Structures are given as structure tokens and as C-alpha cells.
Amino acid sequence: EAGVAQSPRYKIIEKRQSVAFWCNPISGHATLYWYQQILGQGPKLLIQFQNNGVVDDSQLPKDRFSAERLKGVDSTLKIQPAKLEDSAVYLCASSRGQGAYEQYFGPGTRLTVT
Amino acid sequence: AQTVTQSQPEMSVQEAETVTLSCTYDTSESDYYLFWYKQPPSRQMILVIRQEAYKQQNATENRFSVNFQKAAKSFSLKISDSQLGDAAMYFCAYRSNAGGTSYGKLTFGQGTILTVHP
């Protein structure tokens, strides 16, 4: 089966600009996760979807970050306006459901904010 | 809130030798999973091994095994017969099995960079 797809793989923007990332999970996976991985740290969950509903967005900086998962399939994560501290790798992962123990990760999008 | 700590920022091992990566965690829950994930340079994260908290037997996957000490909240990964392809960042992760909004969420440690010398 095809893995989790993400695009773009790399993005460089200036601070205060906006950016969007796209994720297509494994077919049939109901749960989708966005993680932020700052260099030298472990990933931190930003938002979790179950189908097209938000389960947990407690760590999402809602003044600048937004995410949606239309039709319960692919998802977009947006940052507007970007700050220098947003430089990180944004990882998308999916699983069959919340109870499934294994999450499958995409290759990530490396964002550099200058 | 749960926390996961990996106290070894970097480790190195000779090819064919054995190395152990350490992880401790803090939780008040009794039902949870623990995982080790591998993240090779510029490649995606993959699951290496998992342990269910209610199982006393330590998990094993080929050359990878864990030492799960529930009372001590310790979860180490042992890699036997190390290979060059084992070189990567290794993350320890915790997942609650208690339901609620945190159900399914992974909490990661800071990671350990493993270097394998030929």
C-alpha cells in the first residue's frame, strides 16, 4: 500500500509570510496527526483528526496555525503569519483508528523561516 | 501530563556489537503503550518495537529487544549485532490507552543519535 504522502518536502519563507502543507494519509486510515519537530527535539503533536473531526488541538497555536481535513481524507496545515520559531519539520502521520497502536509517518516538510 | 526522557543525546557502537539506549517516562496511568521509533537521516520515521504496559514479557523483534521495568518507569532498547543501517535517531514514545482526547497521541522523548562504526 502507498505510504503517507506530504508536500512540499522543503519550504523557505520570510517571517510574516504564510505557508501551507499538504498530507495524504494511507487509504482507509481514519486518524490523522500533525506533529512539529524542531531540530534536536522529538516530535510534538499539534493536532489530531478522527475522520474530519478534531480530536485534540490543545497544542496548536491557534492565533497563527490552522488545519483542516475535508471529507476525512487529506489534510492541510497552514501557518499565517510565520515566525522564526516555526522553523521545523512538520510530520504527518496516520493510523487505522485512535485505538490502532501503529502510526505511519510521512517524510515530513522542512520549513525554514528567515 | 506524561513525559518521556532520553538522557543519552548520542551513542556509538561498533558494527556487530550490542548497544542499549535508555528511556524513562513519567505517568500516573496503568494502561499504556511504549514504542521505539527510528528516524534515519532525511528519511521517515518507522516503528521499531512496541511494548504494552500490561504485558510483563519484554518485546522482541529480531535484533531489537526491550527491557521494560514498569515499576521503575524505564524502557530501554537493546540492539544486537549492530549494522550500519541501524545508524539513525531513535525516539522513545508513550501512548495512553485510557481514552479521552489524548487517546492515540504519541509523546516523544528528545531522541538519541546512534552512530555505527564499521
CSV table of N, CA, C and O in Angstrom, one decimal, chain A residues 9 33 35 37 40-43 45 48 55-56 59 91 98-103 105-107, chain B residues 33 35 37 39 42 44-45 47 50 89 91 95 100-106 108-111:
chain,number,residue,atom,x,y,z
A,9,ARG,N,8.3,19.0,0.2
A,9,ARG,CA,9.3,18.5,1.1
A,9,ARG,C,10.1,19.5,1.8
A,9,ARG,O,10.5,19.4,2.9
A,33,TYR,N,-2.6,12.7,12.1
A,33,TYR,CA,-1.9,13.5,13.1
A,33,TYR,C,-0.9,14.5,12.4
A,33,TYR,O,-0.3,14.1,11.4
A,35,TYR,N,2.5,16.6,13.5
A,35,TYR,CA,3.5,16.8,14.5
A,35,TYR,C,4.4,17.9,14.1
A,35,TYR,O,4.7,18.0,12.9
A,37,GLN,N,8.4,19.0,14.6
A,37,GLN,CA,9.6,18.5,15.1
A,37,GLN,C,10.7,19.6,14.9
A,37,GLN,O,11.2,19.8,13.8
A,40,GLY,N,16.6,18.8,16.8
A,40,GLY,CA,17.2,18.3,18.0
A,40,GLY,C,16.2,17.9,19.1
A,40,GLY,O,16.6,17.6,20.2
A,41,GLN,N,14.9,18.0,18.7
A,41,GLN,CA,13.9,17.6,19.7
A,41,GLN,C,13.0,16.5,19.1
A,41,GLN,O,13.0,16.2,17.9
A,42,GLY,N,12.2,15.9,19.9
A,42,GLY,CA,11.3,14.9,19.5
A,42,GLY,C,10.0,15.6,18.9
A,42,GLY,O,9.7,16.7,19.2
A,43,PRO,N,9.3,14.9,18.1
A,43,PRO,CA,8.0,15.5,17.5
A,43,PRO,C,7.0,15.8,18.6
A,43,PRO,O,7.0,15.1,19.7
A,45,LEU,N,2.9,16.7,19.1
A,45,LEU,CA,1.6,16.7,18.4
A,45,LEU,C,1.0,18.1,18.4
A,45,LEU,O,0.9,18.8,19.4
A,48,GLN,N,-4.9,16.4,16.0
A,48,GLN,CA,-5.3,15.1,15.7
A,48,GLN,C,-6.7,15.1,15.2
A,48,GLN,O,-7.6,15.7,15.8
A,55,VAL,N,-9.9,15.9,17.2
A,55,VAL,CA,-10.0,15.2,18.5
A,55,VAL,C,-9.2,16.0,19.5
A,55,VAL,O,-9.6,16.2,20.7
A,56,ASP,N,-8.0,16.5,19.1
A,56,ASP,CA,-7.1,17.2,20.1
A,56,ASP,C,-6.3,18.3,19.3
A,56,ASP,O,-5.6,17.9,18.4
A,59,GLN,N,-2.4,21.7,21.6
A,59,GLN,CA,-1.0,22.3,21.4
A,59,GLN,C,-0.9,23.1,20.1
A,59,GLN,O,0.3,23.5,19.8
A,91,LEU,N,5.6,16.9,10.4
A,91,LEU,CA,5.3,15.5,10.1
A,91,LEU,C,3.8,15.2,10.1
A,91,LEU,O,3.1,15.6,11.1
A,98,GLN,N,-8.0,5.6,16.3
A,98,GLN,CA,-7.4,6.1,17.5
A,98,GLN,C,-6.8,4.9,18.3
A,98,GLN,O,-5.8,5.1,19.0
A,99,GLY,N,-7.5,3.8,18.3
A,99,GLY,CA,-7.0,2.7,19.1
A,99,GLY,C,-5.9,1.9,18.4
A,99,GLY,O,-5.3,1.0,19.1
A,100,ALA,N,-5.6,2.1,17.2
A,100,ALA,CA,-4.5,1.4,16.5
A,100,ALA,C,-3.2,1.8,17.1
A,100,ALA,O,-2.9,3.0,17.2
A,101,TYR,N,-2.3,0.9,17.4
A,101,TYR,CA,-1.1,1.3,18.1
A,101,TYR,C,-0.1,1.8,17.1
A,101,TYR,O,0.8,2.6,17.5
A,102,GLU,N,-0.1,1.5,15.9
A,102,GLU,CA,0.9,2.0,15.0
A,102,GLU,C,0.5,3.2,14.2
A,102,GLU,O,-0.5,3.2,13.5
A,103,GLN,N,1.3,4.2,14.2
A,103,GLN,CA,1.2,5.4,13.4
A,103,GLN,C,2.2,5.3,12.3
A,103,GLN,O,3.4,5.0,12.5
A,105,PHE,N,4.2,7.3,9.4
A,105,PHE,CA,4.7,8.7,9.2
A,105,PHE,C,5.0,9.0,7.8
A,105,PHE,O,5.6,8.1,7.1
A,106,GLY,N,4.8,10.2,7.4
A,106,GLY,CA,5.2,10.7,6.1
A,106,GLY,C,6.6,11.2,6.2
A,106,GLY,O,7.2,11.2,7.2
A,107,PRO,N,7.2,11.6,5.0
A,107,PRO,CA,8.6,12.1,5.0
A,107,PRO,C,8.8,13.4,5.6
A,107,PRO,O,9.9,13.8,5.9
B,33,TYR,N,1.0,2.2,26.1
B,33,TYR,CA,2.0,1.6,25.2
B,33,TYR,C,3.2,2.4,25.2
B,33,TYR,O,3.2,3.6,25.4
B,35,PHE,N,6.9,2.8,22.8
B,35,PHE,CA,7.4,2.5,21.5
B,35,PHE,C,8.8,3.0,21.4
B,35,PHE,O,9.3,3.9,22.0
B,37,TYR,N,10.9,4.4,18.0
B,37,TYR,CA,10.8,4.7,16.6
B,37,TYR,C,12.3,5.0,16.1
B,37,TYR,O,13.1,5.6,16.9
B,39,GLN,N,14.4,7.1,13.1
B,39,GLN,CA,14.4,8.1,12.1
B,39,GLN,C,15.7,8.3,11.4
B,39,GLN,O,16.6,9.0,11.9
B,42,SER,N,17.1,12.2,7.0
B,42,SER,CA,16.3,12.6,5.8
B,42,SER,C,15.4,11.6,5.4
B,42,SER,O,14.9,11.6,4.2
B,44,GLN,N,11.9,8.9,6.6
B,44,GLN,CA,10.8,9.0,7.5
B,44,GLN,C,10.9,8.0,8.7
B,44,GLN,O,11.6,7.1,8.7
B,45,MET,N,10.1,8.4,9.7
B,45,MET,CA,10.1,7.7,11.0
B,45,MET,C,9.4,6.3,10.8
B,45,MET,O,8.3,6.3,10.2
B,47,LEU,N,8.4,2.5,12.9
B,47,LEU,CA,8.3,1.8,14.2
B,47,LEU,C,9.3,0.7,14.3
B,47,LEU,O,9.3,-0.1,13.4
B,50,ARG,N,7.3,-2.2,20.0
B,50,ARG,CA,6.3,-1.7,20.9
B,50,ARG,C,6.2,-2.6,22.1
B,50,ARG,O,6.4,-3.8,22.0
B,89,MET,N,18.4,8.4,14.3
B,89,MET,CA,17.9,9.0,15.5
B,89,MET,C,16.9,8.0,16.0
B,89,MET,O,16.0,7.6,15.3
B,91,PHE,N,13.8,7.4,18.8
B,91,PHE,CA,12.9,8.1,19.7
B,91,PHE,C,12.1,7.1,20.5
B,91,PHE,O,11.6,6.1,20.0
B,95,ARG,N,2.2,6.2,24.7
B,95,ARG,CA,0.9,6.4,24.2
B,95,ARG,C,-0.1,5.9,25.2
B,95,ARG,O,-0.1,4.8,25.6
B,100,GLY,N,-10.3,9.2,25.9
B,100,GLY,CA,-10.3,10.7,26.1
B,100,GLY,C,-9.6,11.3,24.9
B,100,GLY,O,-9.2,10.7,23.9
B,101,THR,N,-9.4,12.6,25.0
B,101,THR,CA,-8.8,13.4,23.9
B,101,THR,C,-7.4,13.0,23.6
B,101,THR,O,-6.9,13.3,22.5
B,102,SER,N,-6.7,12.5,24.6
B,102,SER,CA,-5.2,12.2,24.4
B,102,SER,C,-5.1,10.8,23.8
B,102,SER,O,-3.9,10.3,23.5
B,103,TYR,N,-6.2,10.1,23.6
B,103,TYR,CA,-6.1,8.7,23.1
B,103,TYR,C,-5.5,8.7,21.7
B,103,TYR,O,-6.0,9.4,20.8
B,104,GLY,N,-4.4,7.9,21.5
B,104,GLY,CA,-3.8,7.8,20.2
B,104,GLY,C,-2.6,8.8,20.1
B,104,GLY,O,-1.7,8.5,19.3
B,105,LYS,N,-2.5,9.8,20.9
B,105,LYS,CA,-1.5,10.8,20.8
B,105,LYS,C,-0.1,10.2,21.3
B,105,LYS,O,-0.1,9.5,22.4
B,106,LEU,N,0.9,10.4,20.6
B,106,LEU,CA,2.3,9.9,21.0
B,106,LEU,C,3.0,11.1,21.7
B,106,LEU,O,3.0,12.2,21.1
B,108,PHE,N,6.8,12.0,22.7
B,108,PHE,CA,8.1,11.6,22.3
B,108,PHE,C,9.2,12.1,23.3
B,108,PHE,O,9.0,13.2,23.9
B,109,GLY,N,10.3,11.3,23.4
B,109,GLY,CA,11.5,11.8,24.1
B,109,GLY,C,12.3,12.7,23.1
B,109,GLY,O,11.9,12.9,22.0
B,110,GLN,N,13.4,13.2,23.6
B,110,GLN,CA,14.2,14.1,22.8
B,110,GLN,C,15.0,13.4,21.7
B,110,GLN,O,15.6,14.0,20.9
B,111,GLY,N,15.2,12.1,21.8
B,111,GLY,CA,15.9,11.4,20.8
B,111,GLY,C,17.3,11.1,21.2
B,111,GLY,O,18.0,11.8,22.0
